[in-house]
JSON list of C-alpha atoms in Angstrom, two decimals:
[
{"chain": "A", "resi": 97, "resn": "GLY", "atom": "CA", "xyz": [28.72, 48.34, -14.88]},
{"chain": "A", "resi": 98, "resn": "GLY", "atom": "CA", "xyz": [28.12, 44.91, -13.46]},
{"chain": "A", "resi": 99, "resn": "GLY", "atom": "CA", "xyz": [29.36, 45.62, -9.95]},
{"chain": "A", "resi": 100, "resn": "GLY", "atom": "CA", "xyz": [26.41, 44.16, -8.01]},
{"chain": "A", "resi": 101, "resn": "GLY", "atom": "CA", "xyz": [26.00, 47.05, -5.57]},
{"chain": "A", "resi": 102, "resn": "GLY", "atom": "CA", "xyz": [22.76, 47.64, -3.69]},
{"chain": "A", "resi": 103, "resn": "GLY", "atom": "CA", "xyz": [21.25, 49.91, -6.37]},
{"chain": "A", "resi": 104, "resn": "HIS", "atom": "CA", "xyz": [21.76, 47.35, -9.10]},
{"chain": "A", "resi": 105, "resn": "ALA", "atom": "CA", "xyz": [20.00, 44.44, -7.27]},
{"chain": "A", "resi": 106, "resn": "GLY", "atom": "CA", "xyz": [16.56, 46.01, -7.57]},
{"chain": "A", "resi": 107, "resn": "HIS", "atom": "CA", "xyz": [17.11, 46.68, -11.26]},
{"chain": "A", "resi": 108, "resn": "GLN", "atom": "CA", "xyz": [18.19, 43.06, -11.85]},
{"chain": "A", "resi": 109, "resn": "LEU", "atom": "CA", "xyz": [15.01, 41.69, -10.24]},
{"chain": "A", "resi": 110, "resn": "LYS", "atom": "CA", "xyz": [12.93, 43.57, -12.82]},
{"chain": "A", "resi": 111, "resn": "GLN", "atom": "CA", "xyz": [14.75, 41.63, -15.55]},
{"chain": "A", "resi": 112, "resn": "ILE", "atom": "CA", "xyz": [13.44, 38.23, -14.34]},
{"chain": "A", "resi": 113, "resn": "PRO", "atom": "CA", "xyz": [11.09, 36.71, -16.97]},
{"chain": "A", "resi": 114, "resn": "ALA", "atom": "CA", "xyz": [7.41, 36.59, -16.04]},
{"chain": "A", "resi": 115, "resn": "HIS", "atom": "CA", "xyz": [7.24, 32.79, -15.75]},
{"chain": "A", "resi": 116, "resn": "PHE", "atom": "CA", "xyz": [9.90, 32.90, -13.03]},
{"chain": "A", "resi": 117, "resn": "GLU", "atom": "CA", "xyz": [7.77, 35.36, -11.05]},
{"chain": "A", "resi": 118, "resn": "ALA", "atom": "CA", "xyz": [4.98, 32.79, -10.92]},
{"chain": "A", "resi": 119, "resn": "LEU", "atom": "CA", "xyz": [7.43, 30.23, -9.57]},
{"chain": "A", "resi": 120, "resn": "MET", "atom": "CA", "xyz": [8.64, 32.68, -6.94]},
{"chain": "A", "resi": 121, "resn": "GLU", "atom": "CA", "xyz": [5.06, 33.31, -5.77]},
{"chain": "A", "resi": 122, "resn": "ALA", "atom": "CA", "xyz": [4.25, 29.59, -5.40]},
{"chain": "A", "resi": 123, "resn": "PRO", "atom": "CA", "xyz": [4.40, 28.42, -1.77]},
{"chain": "A", "resi": 124, "resn": "VAL", "atom": "CA", "xyz": [7.62, 26.66, -0.85]},
{"chain": "A", "resi": 125, "resn": "GLY", "atom": "CA", "xyz": [7.14, 23.02, 0.05]},
{"chain": "A", "resi": 126, "resn": "GLN", "atom": "CA", "xyz": [3.75, 22.74, -1.64]},
{"chain": "A", "resi": 127, "resn": "PRO", "atom": "CA", "xyz": [2.64, 19.09, -1.38]},
{"chain": "A", "resi": 128, "resn": "MET", "atom": "CA", "xyz": [2.79, 17.07, -4.54]},
{"chain": "A", "resi": 129, "resn": "ALA", "atom": "CA", "xyz": [-0.46, 15.93, -6.09]},
{"chain": "A", "resi": 130, "resn": "GLN", "atom": "CA", "xyz": [-1.41, 12.52, -4.72]},
{"chain": "A", "resi": 131, "resn": "GLU", "atom": "CA", "xyz": [-1.15, 10.81, -8.11]},
{"chain": "A", "resi": 132, "resn": "ASN", "atom": "CA", "xyz": [2.46, 11.99, -8.45]},
{"chain": "A", "resi": 133, "resn": "ALA", "atom": "CA", "xyz": [3.55, 11.45, -4.86]},
{"chain": "A", "resi": 134, "resn": "TRP", "atom": "CA", "xyz": [5.76, 8.36, -5.31]},
{"chain": "A", "resi": 135, "resn": "LYS", "atom": "CA", "xyz": [6.12, 8.01, -9.05]},
{"chain": "A", "resi": 136, "resn": "PRO", "atom": "CA", "xyz": [6.42, 9.86, -12.29]},
{"chain": "A", "resi": 137, "resn": "PRO", "atom": "CA", "xyz": [3.08, 10.31, -14.11]},
{"chain": "A", "resi": 138, "resn": "GLY", "atom": "CA", "xyz": [1.88, 7.10, -15.75]},
{"chain": "A", "resi": 139, "resn": "ALA", "atom": "CA", "xyz": [4.41, 4.84, -14.00]},
{"chain": "A", "resi": 140, "resn": "ALA", "atom": "CA", "xyz": [3.52, 1.96, -11.70]},
{"chain": "A", "resi": 141, "resn": "LEU", "atom": "CA", "xyz": [3.83, 2.59, -7.97]},
{"chain": "A", "resi": 142, "resn": "VAL", "atom": "CA", "xyz": [6.66, 0.10, -7.43]},
{"chain": "A", "resi": 143, "resn": "PRO", "atom": "CA", "xyz": [9.00, 0.93, -4.57]},
{"chain": "A", "resi": 144, "resn": "PRO", "atom": "CA", "xyz": [12.64, 0.28, -5.53]},
{"chain": "A", "resi": 145, "resn": "ALA", "atom": "CA", "xyz": [14.13, -2.93, -4.11]},
{"chain": "A", "resi": 146, "resn": "ILE", "atom": "CA", "xyz": [16.85, -1.00, -2.31]},
{"chain": "A", "resi": 147, "resn": "PHE", "atom": "CA", "xyz": [14.17, 1.05, -0.50]},
{"chain": "A", "resi": 148, "resn": "LEU", "atom": "CA", "xyz": [12.43, -2.13, 0.63]},
{"chain": "A", "resi": 149, "resn": "GLU", "atom": "CA", "xyz": [15.66, -3.84, 1.71]},
{"chain": "A", "resi": 150, "resn": "ALA", "atom": "CA", "xyz": [16.86, -0.76, 3.63]},
{"chain": "A", "resi": 151, "resn": "GLY", "atom": "CA", "xyz": [13.85, -0.79, 5.94]},
{"chain": "A", "resi": 152, "resn": "GLY", "atom": "CA", "xyz": [11.29, 0.69, 3.57]},
{"chain": "A", "resi": 153, "resn": "MET", "atom": "CA", "xyz": [8.91, -2.21, 4.08]},
{"chain": "A", "resi": 154, "resn": "ARG", "atom": "CA", "xyz": [8.69, -1.26, 7.76]},
{"chain": "A", "resi": 155, "resn": "VAL", "atom": "CA", "xyz": [7.93, 2.33, 6.67]},
{"chain": "A", "resi": 156, "resn": "LEU", "atom": "CA", "xyz": [5.06, 1.03, 4.52]},
{"chain": "A", "resi": 157, "resn": "VAL", "atom": "CA", "xyz": [3.73, -1.00, 7.48]},
{"chain": "A", "resi": 158, "resn": "ASP", "atom": "CA", "xyz": [3.94, 2.13, 9.68]},
{"chain": "A", "resi": 159, "resn": "MET", "atom": "CA", "xyz": [1.98, 4.06, 7.03]},
{"chain": "A", "resi": 160, "resn": "LEU", "atom": "CA", "xyz": [-0.95, 1.66, 7.61]},
{"chain": "A", "resi": 161, "resn": "ASP", "atom": "CA", "xyz": [-1.46, 2.86, 11.21]},
{"chain": "A", "resi": 162, "resn": "GLU", "atom": "CA", "xyz": [-4.94, 4.12, 12.08]},
{"chain": "A", "resi": 163, "resn": "GLU", "atom": "CA", "xyz": [-3.77, 7.67, 12.82]},
{"chain": "A", "resi": 164, "resn": "GLN", "atom": "CA", "xyz": [-2.49, 8.09, 9.25]},
{"chain": "A", "resi": 165, "resn": "GLY", "atom": "CA", "xyz": [-4.84, 9.69, 6.72]},
{"chain": "A", "resi": 166, "resn": "ASP", "atom": "CA", "xyz": [-6.50, 8.28, 3.60]},
{"chain": "A", "resi": 167, "resn": "SER", "atom": "CA", "xyz": [-3.78, 9.56, 1.28]},
{"chain": "A", "resi": 168, "resn": "CYS", "atom": "CA", "xyz": [-1.09, 7.82, 3.31]},
{"chain": "A", "resi": 169, "resn": "HIS", "atom": "CA", "xyz": [-3.15, 4.60, 3.53]},
{"chain": "A", "resi": 170, "resn": "LEU", "atom": "CA", "xyz": [-3.76, 4.57, -0.24]},
{"chain": "A", "resi": 171, "resn": "GLN", "atom": "CA", "xyz": [-0.06, 5.08, -0.99]},
{"chain": "A", "resi": 172, "resn": "ALA", "atom": "CA", "xyz": [0.93, 2.33, 1.44]},
{"chain": "A", "resi": 173, "resn": "VAL", "atom": "CA", "xyz": [-1.55, -0.32, 0.24]},
{"chain": "A", "resi": 174, "resn": "THR", "atom": "CA", "xyz": [-0.77, 0.47, -3.40]},
{"chain": "A", "resi": 175, "resn": "ALA", "atom": "CA", "xyz": [2.98, 0.27, -2.81]},
{"chain": "A", "resi": 176, "resn": "LEU", "atom": "CA", "xyz": [2.57, -3.01, -0.88]},
{"chain": "A", "resi": 177, "resn": "PHE", "atom": "CA", "xyz": [0.49, -4.49, -3.68]},
{"chain": "A", "resi": 178, "resn": "GLU", "atom": "CA", "xyz": [2.98, -3.42, -6.37]},
{"chain": "A", "resi": 179, "resn": "ALA", "atom": "CA", "xyz": [6.00, -4.58, -4.35]},
{"chain": "A", "resi": 180, "resn": "CYS", "atom": "CA", "xyz": [4.62, -7.97, -3.31]},
{"chain": "A", "resi": 181, "resn": "ALA", "atom": "CA", "xyz": [2.60, -9.05, -6.35]},
{"chain": "A", "resi": 182, "resn": "ASN", "atom": "CA", "xyz": [4.44, -12.09, -7.72]},
{"chain": "A", "resi": 183, "resn": "ASP", "atom": "CA", "xyz": [7.60, -11.20, -5.77]},
{"chain": "A", "resi": 184, "resn": "VAL", "atom": "CA", "xyz": [8.40, -13.72, -3.04]},
{"chain": "A", "resi": 185, "resn": "SER", "atom": "CA", "xyz": [11.38, -11.73, -1.70]},
{"chain": "A", "resi": 186, "resn": "SER", "atom": "CA", "xyz": [9.13, -8.69, -1.07]},
{"chain": "A", "resi": 187, "resn": "GLN", "atom": "CA", "xyz": [6.53, -10.95, 0.57]},
{"chain": "A", "resi": 188, "resn": "VAL", "atom": "CA", "xyz": [9.26, -12.19, 2.91]},
{"chain": "A", "resi": 189, "resn": "LEU", "atom": "CA", "xyz": [10.36, -8.60, 3.61]},
{"chain": "A", "resi": 190, "resn": "PHE", "atom": "CA", "xyz": [6.75, -7.81, 4.55]},
{"chain": "A", "resi": 191, "resn": "ALA", "atom": "CA", "xyz": [6.72, -10.86, 6.85]},
{"chain": "A", "resi": 192, "resn": "HIS", "atom": "CA", "xyz": [9.86, -9.60, 8.63]},
{"chain": "A", "resi": 193, "resn": "ALA", "atom": "CA", "xyz": [8.47, -6.05, 8.90]},
{"chain": "A", "resi": 194, "resn": "ASP", "atom": "CA", "xyz": [5.16, -7.44, 10.21]},
{"chain": "A", "resi": 195, "resn": "GLU", "atom": "CA", "xyz": [6.43, -9.82, 12.90]},
{"chain": "A", "resi": 196, "resn": "ASP", "atom": "CA", "xyz": [3.96, -8.35, 15.41]},
{"chain": "A", "resi": 197, "resn": "GLY", "atom": "CA", "xyz": [1.07, -8.75, 12.96]},
{"chain": "A", "resi": 198, "resn": "ARG", "atom": "CA", "xyz": [-0.04, -5.12, 13.09]},
{"chain": "A", "resi": 199, "resn": "GLY", "atom": "CA", "xyz": [0.53, -4.62, 9.34]},
{"chain": "A", "resi": 200, "resn": "SER", "atom": "CA", "xyz": [-1.65, -7.62, 8.49]},
{"chain": "A", "resi": 201, "resn": "ALA", "atom": "CA", "xyz": [-4.29, -6.44, 10.96]},
{"chain": "A", "resi": 202, "resn": "ALA", "atom": "CA", "xyz": [-4.21, -2.96, 9.41]},
{"chain": "A", "resi": 203, "resn": "LEU", "atom": "CA", "xyz": [-4.63, -4.39, 5.88]},
{"chain": "A", "resi": 204, "resn": "VAL", "atom": "CA", "xyz": [-7.66, -6.38, 7.06]},
{"chain": "A", "resi": 205, "resn": "ARG", "atom": "CA", "xyz": [-9.10, -3.29, 8.78]},
{"chain": "A", "resi": 206, "resn": "LEU", "atom": "CA", "xyz": [-8.57, -1.12, 5.69]},
{"chain": "A", "resi": 207, "resn": "ALA", "atom": "CA", "xyz": [-10.10, -3.75, 3.38]},
{"chain": "A", "resi": 208, "resn": "VAL", "atom": "CA", "xyz": [-13.43, -3.57, 5.23]},
{"chain": "A", "resi": 209, "resn": "SER", "atom": "CA", "xyz": [-13.33, -0.02, 6.63]},
{"chain": "A", "resi": 210, "resn": "GLY", "atom": "CA", "xyz": [-16.02, 1.22, 4.25]},
{"chain": "A", "resi": 211, "resn": "GLY", "atom": "CA", "xyz": [-14.84, 4.82, 4.10]},
{"chain": "A", "resi": 212, "resn": "ASN", "atom": "CA", "xyz": [-12.92, 4.81, 0.82]},
{"chain": "A", "resi": 213, "resn": "LEU", "atom": "CA", "xyz": [-13.54, 2.25, -1.93]},
{"chain": "A", "resi": 214, "resn": "ASP", "atom": "CA", "xyz": [-10.10, 2.78, -3.50]},
{"chain": "A", "resi": 215, "resn": "ILE", "atom": "CA", "xyz": [-8.41, 2.01, -0.18]},
{"chain": "A", "resi": 216, "resn": "GLN", "atom": "CA", "xyz": [-10.66, -1.01, 0.42]},
{"chain": "A", "resi": 217, "resn": "ASN", "atom": "CA", "xyz": [-9.95, -2.37, -3.04]},
{"chain": "A", "resi": 218, "resn": "MET", "atom": "CA", "xyz": [-6.18, -1.83, -2.88]},
{"chain": "A", "resi": 219, "resn": "ALA", "atom": "CA", "xyz": [-6.03, -3.22, 0.68]},
{"chain": "A", "resi": 220, "resn": "SER", "atom": "CA", "xyz": [-7.70, -6.46, -0.45]},
{"chain": "A", "resi": 221, "resn": "GLN", "atom": "CA", "xyz": [-5.31, -6.61, -3.41]},
{"chain": "A", "resi": 222, "resn": "ALA", "atom": "CA", "xyz": [-2.38, -5.98, -1.05]},
{"chain": "A", "resi": 223, "resn": "ILE", "atom": "CA", "xyz": [-3.59, -8.87, 1.14]},
{"chain": "A", "resi": 224, "resn": "ALA", "atom": "CA", "xyz": [-3.66, -11.09, -1.96]},
{"chain": "A", "resi": 225, "resn": "ALA", "atom": "CA", "xyz": [-0.14, -9.94, -2.89]},
{"chain": "A", "resi": 226, "resn": "VAL", "atom": "CA", "xyz": [1.51, -10.36, 0.53]},
{"chain": "A", "resi": 227, "resn": "CYS", "atom": "CA", "xyz": [-0.11, -13.81, 0.90]},
{"chain": "A", "resi": 228, "resn": "GLY", "atom": "CA", "xyz": [0.87, -14.98, -2.59]},
{"chain": "A", "resi": 229, "resn": "SER", "atom": "CA", "xyz": [3.66, -17.36, -1.51]},
{"chain": "A", "resi": 230, "resn": "CYS", "atom": "CA", "xyz": [4.25, -16.62, 2.16]},
{"chain": "A", "resi": 231, "resn": "ASN", "atom": "CA", "xyz": [2.64, -18.78, 4.85]},
{"chain": "A", "resi": 232, "resn": "ASP", "atom": "CA", "xyz": [3.73, -16.41, 7.65]},
{"chain": "A", "resi": 233, "resn": "ASN", "atom": "CA", "xyz": [1.74, -13.61, 6.04]},
{"chain": "A", "resi": 234, "resn": "ARG", "atom": "CA", "xyz": [-1.23, -15.92, 5.47]},
{"chain": "A", "resi": 235, "resn": "ASP", "atom": "CA", "xyz": [-1.22, -16.96, 9.12]},
{"chain": "A", "resi": 236, "resn": "ARG", "atom": "CA", "xyz": [-1.11, -13.35, 10.32]},
{"chain": "A", "resi": 237, "resn": "VAL", "atom": "CA", "xyz": [-3.97, -12.30, 8.03]},
{"chain": "A", "resi": 238, "resn": "VAL", "atom": "CA", "xyz": [-6.07, -15.23, 9.27]},
{"chain": "A", "resi": 239, "resn": "LYS", "atom": "CA", "xyz": [-5.27, -14.35, 12.92]},
{"chain": "A", "resi": 240, "resn": "ALA", "atom": "CA", "xyz": [-6.31, -10.76, 12.19]},
{"chain": "A", "resi": 241, "resn": "GLY", "atom": "CA", "xyz": [-9.79, -11.90, 11.14]},
{"chain": "A", "resi": 242, "resn": "GLY", "atom": "CA", "xyz": [-9.01, -11.85, 7.44]},
{"chain": "A", "resi": 243, "resn": "VAL", "atom": "CA", "xyz": [-11.25, -14.78, 6.45]},
{"chain": "A", "resi": 244, "resn": "SER", "atom": "CA", "xyz": [-14.49, -13.26, 7.73]},
{"chain": "A", "resi": 245, "resn": "ALA", "atom": "CA", "xyz": [-13.46, -9.80, 6.50]},
{"chain": "A", "resi": 246, "resn": "LEU", "atom": "CA", "xyz": [-12.74, -11.07, 2.98]},
{"chain": "A", "resi": 247, "resn": "LEU", "atom": "CA", "xyz": [-15.94, -13.13, 2.95]},
{"chain": "A", "resi": 248, "resn": "SER", "atom": "CA", "xyz": [-17.83, -9.92, 3.77]},
{"chain": "A", "resi": 249, "resn": "LEU", "atom": "CA", "xyz": [-16.22, -8.27, 0.73]},
{"chain": "A", "resi": 250, "resn": "ILE", "atom": "CA", "xyz": [-17.39, -11.12, -1.48]},
{"chain": "A", "resi": 251, "resn": "LYS", "atom": "CA", "xyz": [-20.96, -10.52, -0.25]},
{"chain": "A", "resi": 252, "resn": "CYS", "atom": "CA", "xyz": [-20.91, -6.74, -0.84]},
{"chain": "A", "resi": 253, "resn": "PRO", "atom": "CA", "xyz": [-22.63, -5.26, -3.94]},
{"chain": "A", "resi": 254, "resn": "ASN", "atom": "CA", "xyz": [-19.45, -3.70, -5.42]},
{"chain": "A", "resi": 255, "resn": "PRO", "atom": "CA", "xyz": [-17.96, -6.03, -8.09]},
{"chain": "A", "resi": 256, "resn": "GLN", "atom": "CA", "xyz": [-14.46, -4.57, -7.66]},
{"chain": "A", "resi": 257, "resn": "LEU", "atom": "CA", "xyz": [-14.50, -5.31, -3.92]},
{"chain": "A", "resi": 258, "resn": "GLN", "atom": "CA", "xyz": [-15.93, -8.77, -4.58]},
{"chain": "A", "resi": 259, "resn": "GLU", "atom": "CA", "xyz": [-13.05, -9.55, -6.95]},
{"chain": "A", "resi": 260, "resn": "GLY", "atom": "CA", "xyz": [-10.44, -8.20, -4.54]},
{"chain": "A", "resi": 261, "resn": "GLY", "atom": "CA", "xyz": [-11.89, -10.24, -1.68]},
{"chain": "A", "resi": 262, "resn": "ALA", "atom": "CA", "xyz": [-12.03, -13.39, -3.81]},
{"chain": "A", "resi": 263, "resn": "ASN", "atom": "CA", "xyz": [-8.41, -12.97, -4.97]},
{"chain": "A", "resi": 264, "resn": "ALA", "atom": "CA", "xyz": [-7.22, -12.42, -1.42]},
{"chain": "A", "resi": 265, "resn": "LEU", "atom": "CA", "xyz": [-9.17, -15.45, -0.17]},
{"chain": "A", "resi": 266, "resn": "ALA", "atom": "CA", "xyz": [-7.73, -17.57, -2.99]},
{"chain": "A", "resi": 267, "resn": "ASN", "atom": "CA", "xyz": [-4.21, -16.67, -1.85]},
{"chain": "A", "resi": 268, "resn": "LEU", "atom": "CA", "xyz": [-5.09, -17.38, 1.79]},
{"chain": "A", "resi": 269, "resn": "ILE", "atom": "CA", "xyz": [-6.29, -20.83, 0.75]},
{"chain": "A", "resi": 270, "resn": "LYS", "atom": "CA", "xyz": [-3.07, -21.65, -1.10]},
{"chain": "A", "resi": 271, "resn": "ARG", "atom": "CA", "xyz": [-1.07, -23.48, 1.52]},
{"chain": "A", "resi": 272, "resn": "SER", "atom": "CA", "xyz": [2.19, -25.31, 1.01]},
{"chain": "A", "resi": 273, "resn": "GLU", "atom": "CA", "xyz": [1.76, -28.68, 2.67]},
{"chain": "A", "resi": 274, "resn": "ASP", "atom": "CA", "xyz": [-0.62, -28.33, 5.59]},
{"chain": "A", "resi": 275, "resn": "ALA", "atom": "CA", "xyz": [-4.04, -28.92, 3.99]},
{"chain": "A", "resi": 276, "resn": "PRO", "atom": "CA", "xyz": [-5.45, -30.45, 0.84]},
{"chain": "A", "resi": 277, "resn": "PRO", "atom": "CA", "xyz": [-7.07, -27.80, -1.39]},
{"chain": "A", "resi": 278, "resn": "SER", "atom": "CA", "xyz": [-10.59, -29.15, -0.89]},
{"chain": "A", "resi": 279, "resn": "ASN", "atom": "CA", "xyz": [-10.40, -28.66, 2.90]},
{"chain": "A", "resi": 280, "resn": "ALA", "atom": "CA", "xyz": [-8.33, -25.47, 2.98]},
{"chain": "A", "resi": 281, "resn": "LEU", "atom": "CA", "xyz": [-11.22, -22.97, 3.18]},
{"chain": "A", "resi": 282, "resn": "ALA", "atom": "CA", "xyz": [-13.05, -25.00, 5.81]},
{"chain": "A", "resi": 283, "resn": "ASN", "atom": "CA", "xyz": [-9.85, -25.20, 7.87]},
{"chain": "A", "resi": 284, "resn": "LEU", "atom": "CA", "xyz": [-9.30, -21.43, 7.58]},
{"chain": "A", "resi": 285, "resn": "ILE", "atom": "CA", "xyz": [-12.89, -20.68, 8.60]},
{"chain": "A", "resi": 286, "resn": "LYS", "atom": "CA", "xyz": [-12.59, -22.99, 11.64]},
{"chain": "A", "resi": 287, "resn": "ARG", "atom": "CA", "xyz": [-9.33, -21.30, 12.72]},
{"chain": "A", "resi": 288, "resn": "SER", "atom": "CA", "xyz": [-10.56, -17.74, 12.34]}
]
């Protein structure tokens, strides 16, 4: 019969196909591979707008803290870059989440930290993205020492870091009304 008494349970377990046994032996809560952590394979790491609007931008800023590990830092800088590249509303959300400037300071620190080239590169790209059209973000990056940090990237031997530093500096130089383009870099260097 199919009663489900105690003697039948052991017999039923033997009927489980072999591929299910492998699943049962896998540890519960095994961390996802880093490349799949926030996205399906092959997709861009773009946080959904609703996540960003519901306080997710502040979560990304918190992920930049020094006590977080490389994996967390890489996810955060990549997500910030993807969210803010050519998206003024996400740049403004970053500005609101970064009112104390610690997110901008962390991006600058990660761009020149020297420990992980992927993090350095994505941090400089994230600086370029958050500064694309937002003067508040530009000001905070400058106050955090961003000009000298990005200039140091331009001088380093790695072409990828040079490009990231140059792109970020270009977006720092773009100001709305406060300085003519020819004087913008000199003004930034004087202020930093």
